[in-house]
Amino acid sequence: PAAVATHRAQLRAARAFYAWCIERGYLDGNPFDRVKGTGRAISGKPQLRLDEVRQLVEVLQRESSAGDESASGLLLQLVLGARSSEILSRQVRDVDDGGRVLWIPDGKTKNARRRLSVPEEVQPLLKRLMGQRPPEDFLIGEGRNKPYPSPVLWKRLRRFCSMAGIPQVCPHSLR
């Protein structure tokens, strides 16, 4: 059987399609109007406890120092409270004021545009990611002509959680 969220998403899509068909005059009624969604939708994401976060940060710092860009991206996401897509699409030029500011010029919502103050502890990480690269290069994914897709961080975070010996979480939980 389909997961609750999958069932409900497919039901919404079917209702929307049949509503469009009715609007166009192709059909007289929507057979999905009386269908109810199954189960109870899951709300919220699993969250790490403080000790688990410390363990994860230790692994991310170690892997980041060893040159793993995805660890650096996840560390930035954790510290700055940013979305995966916001971190992955940042360019060198978005780091400002000697690494003290990270600009997020656009994003998922209308409030996504903002200027983030970078904590002193993370500034060396940003400077290392910038290196001597041109302003249009991405911070994560050196030499790429487009940013990594967000699932890249999901997959990497699972590995880092295993390395830290903590429960698996998704990158959005780091916010």
PDB file of C-alpha atoms in Angstrom:
ATOM      1  CA  PRO A   1       0.000   0.000   0.000  1.00  0.00           C
ATOM      2  CA  ALA A   2       1.045   3.577  -0.628  1.00  0.00           C
ATOM      3  CA  ALA A   3       2.270   5.752   2.222  1.00  0.00           C
ATOM      4  CA  VAL A   4      -0.256   8.197   3.671  1.00  0.00           C
ATOM      5  CA  ALA A   5       1.468  11.231   2.145  1.00  0.00           C
ATOM      6  CA  THR A   6       1.701   9.515  -1.265  1.00  0.00           C
ATOM      7  CA  HIS A   7      -1.966   8.518  -1.203  1.00  0.00           C
ATOM      8  CA  ARG A   8      -3.079  12.008  -0.245  1.00  0.00           C
ATOM      9  CA  ALA A   9      -0.854  13.654  -2.895  1.00  0.00           C
ATOM     10  CA  GLN A  10      -2.201  11.336  -5.601  1.00  0.00           C
ATOM     11  CA  LEU A  11      -5.769  11.997  -4.452  1.00  0.00           C
ATOM     12  CA  ARG A  12      -5.183  15.771  -4.672  1.00  0.00           C
ATOM     13  CA  ALA A  13      -3.745  15.363  -8.173  1.00  0.00           C
ATOM     14  CA  ALA A  14      -6.689  13.208  -9.301  1.00  0.00           C
ATOM     15  CA  ARG A  15      -9.221  15.689  -7.902  1.00  0.00           C
ATOM     16  CA  ALA A  16      -7.435  18.582  -9.616  1.00  0.00           C
ATOM     17  CA  PHE A  17      -7.315  16.724 -12.942  1.00  0.00           C
ATOM     18  CA  TYR A  18     -11.016  15.861 -12.827  1.00  0.00           C
ATOM     19  CA  ALA A  19     -11.874  19.432 -11.791  1.00  0.00           C
ATOM     20  CA  TRP A  20     -10.005  20.612 -14.886  1.00  0.00           C
ATOM     21  CA  CYS A  21     -11.929  18.100 -17.029  1.00  0.00           C
ATOM     22  CA  ILE A  22     -15.231  19.375 -15.625  1.00  0.00           C
ATOM     23  CA  GLU A  23     -14.170  22.988 -16.198  1.00  0.00           C
ATOM     24  CA  ARG A  24     -13.434  22.152 -19.850  1.00  0.00           C
ATOM     25  CA  GLY A  25     -16.772  20.373 -20.253  1.00  0.00           C
ATOM     26  CA  TYR A  26     -15.278  16.915 -20.806  1.00  0.00           C
ATOM     27  CA  LEU A  27     -17.033  15.416 -17.750  1.00  0.00           C
ATOM     28  CA  ASP A  28     -20.063  16.155 -15.587  1.00  0.00           C
ATOM     29  CA  GLY A  29     -18.748  15.044 -12.210  1.00  0.00           C
ATOM     30  CA  ASN A  30     -15.654  14.272 -10.211  1.00  0.00           C
ATOM     31  CA  PRO A  31     -15.538  10.622  -9.072  1.00  0.00           C
ATOM     32  CA  PHE A  32     -12.903  11.530  -6.458  1.00  0.00           C
ATOM     33  CA  ASP A  33     -15.023  14.123  -4.620  1.00  0.00           C
ATOM     34  CA  ARG A  34     -16.195  11.639  -1.986  1.00  0.00           C
ATOM     35  CA  VAL A  35     -12.929   9.685  -1.635  1.00  0.00           C
ATOM     36  CA  LYS A  36     -11.292  10.249   1.743  1.00  0.00           C
ATOM     37  CA  GLY A  37      -7.551  10.275   2.353  1.00  0.00           C
ATOM     38  CA  THR A  38      -6.239   7.230   4.171  1.00  0.00           C
ATOM     39  CA  GLY A  39      -4.397   7.265   7.466  1.00  0.00           C
ATOM     40  CA  ARG A  40      -3.050  10.167   9.424  1.00  0.00           C
ATOM     41  CA  ALA A  41      -0.538  12.503   7.832  1.00  0.00           C
ATOM     42  CA  ILE A  42       2.807  12.667   9.591  1.00  0.00           C
ATOM     43  CA  SER A  43       3.623  16.088  10.977  1.00  0.00           C
ATOM     44  CA  GLY A  44       7.047  17.355  11.850  1.00  0.00           C
ATOM     45  CA  LYS A  45      10.431  15.832  11.212  1.00  0.00           C
ATOM     46  CA  PRO A  46      12.614  13.842  13.595  1.00  0.00           C
ATOM     47  CA  GLN A  47      14.944  16.159  15.495  1.00  0.00           C
ATOM     48  CA  LEU A  48      18.352  15.447  16.974  1.00  0.00           C
ATOM     49  CA  ARG A  49      19.024  15.971  20.659  1.00  0.00           C
ATOM     50  CA  LEU A  50      21.768  18.404  21.715  1.00  0.00           C
ATOM     51  CA  ASP A  51      24.333  15.689  22.383  1.00  0.00           C
ATOM     52  CA  GLU A  52      23.563  14.138  18.994  1.00  0.00           C
ATOM     53  CA  VAL A  53      23.994  17.514  17.301  1.00  0.00           C
ATOM     54  CA  ARG A  54      27.397  17.858  18.970  1.00  0.00           C
ATOM     55  CA  GLN A  55      28.402  14.428  17.690  1.00  0.00           C
ATOM     56  CA  LEU A  56      27.248  15.341  14.177  1.00  0.00           C
ATOM     57  CA  VAL A  57      29.082  18.690  14.271  1.00  0.00           C
ATOM     58  CA  GLU A  58      32.274  16.893  15.282  1.00  0.00           C
ATOM     59  CA  VAL A  59      31.985  14.547  12.271  1.00  0.00           C
ATOM     60  CA  LEU A  60      31.065  17.390   9.891  1.00  0.00           C
ATOM     61  CA  GLN A  61      34.008  19.517  11.058  1.00  0.00           C
ATOM     62  CA  ARG A  62      36.427  16.622  10.666  1.00  0.00           C
ATOM     63  CA  GLU A  63      35.159  15.705   7.186  1.00  0.00           C
ATOM     64  CA  SER A  64      34.989  19.342   6.130  1.00  0.00           C
ATOM     65  CA  SER A  65      38.610  19.874   7.212  1.00  0.00           C
ATOM     66  CA  ALA A  66      39.527  16.834   5.108  1.00  0.00           C
ATOM     67  CA  GLY A  67      38.028  18.605   2.072  1.00  0.00           C
ATOM     68  CA  ASP A  68      34.514  17.160   1.890  1.00  0.00           C
ATOM     69  CA  GLU A  69      32.386  19.985   0.445  1.00  0.00           C
ATOM     70  CA  SER A  70      29.094  18.294   1.335  1.00  0.00           C
ATOM     71  CA  ALA A  71      30.155  18.207   5.003  1.00  0.00           C
ATOM     72  CA  SER A  72      30.905  21.927   4.720  1.00  0.00           C
ATOM     73  CA  GLY A  73      27.502  22.554   3.176  1.00  0.00           C
ATOM     74  CA  LEU A  74      25.696  20.627   5.900  1.00  0.00           C
ATOM     75  CA  LEU A  75      27.675  22.428   8.582  1.00  0.00           C
ATOM     76  CA  LEU A  76      26.688  25.778   7.051  1.00  0.00           C
ATOM     77  CA  GLN A  77      23.076  24.657   6.861  1.00  0.00           C
ATOM     78  CA  LEU A  78      23.107  23.621  10.506  1.00  0.00           C
ATOM     79  CA  VAL A  79      24.756  26.797  11.799  1.00  0.00           C
ATOM     80  CA  LEU A  80      22.922  29.285   9.566  1.00  0.00           C
ATOM     81  CA  GLY A  81      19.485  27.625   9.552  1.00  0.00           C
ATOM     82  CA  ALA A  82      19.340  27.678   5.760  1.00  0.00           C
ATOM     83  CA  ARG A  83      17.662  25.305   3.319  1.00  0.00           C
ATOM     84  CA  SER A  84      19.744  22.841   1.313  1.00  0.00           C
ATOM     85  CA  SER A  85      18.927  24.630  -1.931  1.00  0.00           C
ATOM     86  CA  GLU A  86      19.987  27.962  -0.423  1.00  0.00           C
ATOM     87  CA  ILE A  87      23.396  26.589   0.544  1.00  0.00           C
ATOM     88  CA  LEU A  88      23.971  24.638  -2.674  1.00  0.00           C
ATOM     89  CA  SER A  89      23.162  27.604  -4.915  1.00  0.00           C
ATOM     90  CA  ARG A  90      25.461  30.083  -3.099  1.00  0.00           C
ATOM     91  CA  GLN A  91      28.245  31.522  -5.185  1.00  0.00           C
ATOM     92  CA  VAL A  92      31.574  32.911  -4.042  1.00  0.00           C
ATOM     93  CA  ARG A  93      30.233  36.441  -4.568  1.00  0.00           C
ATOM     94  CA  ASP A  94      27.488  35.790  -1.988  1.00  0.00           C
ATOM     95  CA  VAL A  95      30.109  35.722   0.779  1.00  0.00           C
ATOM     96  CA  ASP A  96      30.682  39.308   1.849  1.00  0.00           C
ATOM     97  CA  ASP A  97      32.506  41.411   4.415  1.00  0.00           C
ATOM     98  CA  GLY A  98      35.456  39.074   4.796  1.00  0.00           C
ATOM     99  CA  GLY A  99      33.260  36.015   5.437  1.00  0.00           C
ATOM    100  CA  ARG A 100      31.050  37.688   8.053  1.00  0.00           C
ATOM    101  CA  VAL A 101      27.971  37.874   5.811  1.00  0.00           C
ATOM    102  CA  LEU A 102      26.274  35.370   3.493  1.00  0.00           C
ATOM    103  CA  TRP A 103      23.709  36.777   1.095  1.00  0.00           C
ATOM    104  CA  ILE A 104      20.666  34.692   0.150  1.00  0.00           C
ATOM    105  CA  PRO A 105      19.289  36.686  -2.809  1.00  0.00           C
ATOM    106  CA  ASP A 106      16.312  34.401  -3.519  1.00  0.00           C
ATOM    107  CA  GLY A 107      14.707  31.169  -2.447  1.00  0.00           C
ATOM    108  CA  LYS A 108      11.600  29.112  -1.884  1.00  0.00           C
ATOM    109  CA  THR A 109       9.438  31.770  -0.237  1.00  0.00           C
ATOM    110  CA  LYS A 110       9.015  35.525  -0.544  1.00  0.00           C
ATOM    111  CA  ASN A 111      10.880  35.944   2.763  1.00  0.00           C
ATOM    112  CA  ALA A 112      13.839  33.853   1.585  1.00  0.00           C
ATOM    113  CA  ARG A 113      15.817  36.896   0.468  1.00  0.00           C
ATOM    114  CA  ARG A 114      18.030  37.841   3.381  1.00  0.00           C
ATOM    115  CA  ARG A 115      21.480  38.578   4.693  1.00  0.00           C
ATOM    116  CA  LEU A 116      22.833  36.088   7.221  1.00  0.00           C
ATOM    117  CA  SER A 117      25.422  36.975   9.835  1.00  0.00           C
ATOM    118  CA  VAL A 118      28.042  34.242   9.870  1.00  0.00           C
ATOM    119  CA  PRO A 119      29.319  33.234  13.315  1.00  0.00           C
ATOM    120  CA  GLU A 120      33.035  33.765  13.855  1.00  0.00           C
ATOM    121  CA  GLU A 121      33.648  30.015  14.189  1.00  0.00           C
ATOM    122  CA  VAL A 122      32.312  29.354  10.667  1.00  0.00           C
ATOM    123  CA  GLN A 123      34.056  32.225   8.864  1.00  0.00           C
ATOM    124  CA  PRO A 124      37.273  30.227   8.243  1.00  0.00           C
ATOM    125  CA  LEU A 125      35.159  27.493   6.631  1.00  0.00           C
ATOM    126  CA  LEU A 126      33.624  29.991   4.207  1.00  0.00           C
ATOM    127  CA  LYS A 127      37.027  31.481   3.409  1.00  0.00           C
ATOM    128  CA  ARG A 128      38.387  27.997   2.700  1.00  0.00           C
ATOM    129  CA  LEU A 129      35.437  27.246   0.384  1.00  0.00           C
ATOM    130  CA  MET A 130      36.021  30.519  -1.469  1.00  0.00           C
ATOM    131  CA  GLY A 131      39.743  29.994  -1.928  1.00  0.00           C
ATOM    132  CA  GLN A 132      40.966  31.915  -4.969  1.00  0.00           C
ATOM    133  CA  ARG A 133      37.914  30.998  -7.031  1.00  0.00           C
ATOM    134  CA  PRO A 134      36.077  33.424  -9.337  1.00  0.00           C
ATOM    135  CA  PRO A 135      32.929  35.168  -7.994  1.00  0.00           C
ATOM    136  CA  GLU A 136      30.519  33.130 -10.144  1.00  0.00           C
ATOM    137  CA  ASP A 137      31.757  29.718  -8.868  1.00  0.00           C
ATOM    138  CA  PHE A 138      29.520  27.818  -6.469  1.00  0.00           C
ATOM    139  CA  LEU A 139      30.766  27.462  -2.897  1.00  0.00           C
ATOM    140  CA  ILE A 140      29.719  23.791  -2.908  1.00  0.00           C
ATOM    141  CA  GLY A 141      30.565  22.011  -6.147  1.00  0.00           C
ATOM    142  CA  GLU A 142      33.725  23.639  -7.436  1.00  0.00           C
ATOM    143  CA  GLY A 143      33.840  23.817 -11.224  1.00  0.00           C
ATOM    144  CA  ARG A 144      30.168  22.951 -11.740  1.00  0.00           C
ATOM    145  CA  ASN A 145      28.067  25.046 -14.098  1.00  0.00           C
ATOM    146  CA  LYS A 146      24.912  24.497 -12.016  1.00  0.00           C
ATOM    147  CA  PRO A 147      24.359  23.739  -8.327  1.00  0.00           C
ATOM    148  CA  TYR A 148      24.035  20.224  -6.977  1.00  0.00           C
ATOM    149  CA  PRO A 149      20.422  19.108  -6.483  1.00  0.00           C
ATOM    150  CA  SER A 150      19.247  19.053  -2.848  1.00  0.00           C
ATOM    151  CA  PRO A 151      19.072  15.222  -2.569  1.00  0.00           C
ATOM    152  CA  VAL A 152      22.878  15.188  -2.672  1.00  0.00           C
ATOM    153  CA  LEU A 153      22.951  16.570   0.883  1.00  0.00           C
ATOM    154  CA  TRP A 154      20.246  14.137   1.995  1.00  0.00           C
ATOM    155  CA  LYS A 155      22.346  11.168   0.904  1.00  0.00           C
ATOM    156  CA  ARG A 156      25.533  12.555   2.436  1.00  0.00           C
ATOM    157  CA  LEU A 157      23.838  13.437   5.734  1.00  0.00           C
ATOM    158  CA  ARG A 158      22.710   9.829   6.127  1.00  0.00           C
ATOM    159  CA  ARG A 159      26.350   8.750   5.869  1.00  0.00           C
ATOM    160  CA  PHE A 160      27.509  11.379   8.373  1.00  0.00           C
ATOM    161  CA  CYS A 161      24.741  10.390  10.833  1.00  0.00           C
ATOM    162  CA  SER A 162      25.952   6.782  10.614  1.00  0.00           C
ATOM    163  CA  MET A 163      29.540   7.911  11.171  1.00  0.00           C
ATOM    164  CA  ALA A 164      28.423   9.874  14.250  1.00  0.00           C
ATOM    165  CA  GLY A 165      26.333   6.960  15.551  1.00  0.00           C
ATOM    166  CA  ILE A 166      23.153   9.026  15.731  1.00  0.00           C
ATOM    167  CA  PRO A 167      19.620   8.600  14.297  1.00  0.00           C
ATOM    168  CA  GLN A 168      19.134   9.407  10.616  1.00  0.00           C
ATOM    169  CA  VAL A 169      17.595  12.832   9.937  1.00  0.00           C
ATOM    170  CA  CYS A 170      16.993  14.832   6.790  1.00  0.00           C
ATOM    171  CA  PRO A 171      18.852  18.089   6.035  1.00  0.00           C
ATOM    172  CA  HIS A 172      15.703  20.127   6.650  1.00  0.00           C
ATOM    173  CA  SER A 173      15.752  18.899  10.275  1.00  0.00           C
ATOM    174  CA  LEU A 174      19.026  20.770  10.703  1.00  0.00           C
ATOM    175  CA  ARG A 175      17.175  24.069  10.354  1.00  0.00           C
TER     176      ARG A 175
END
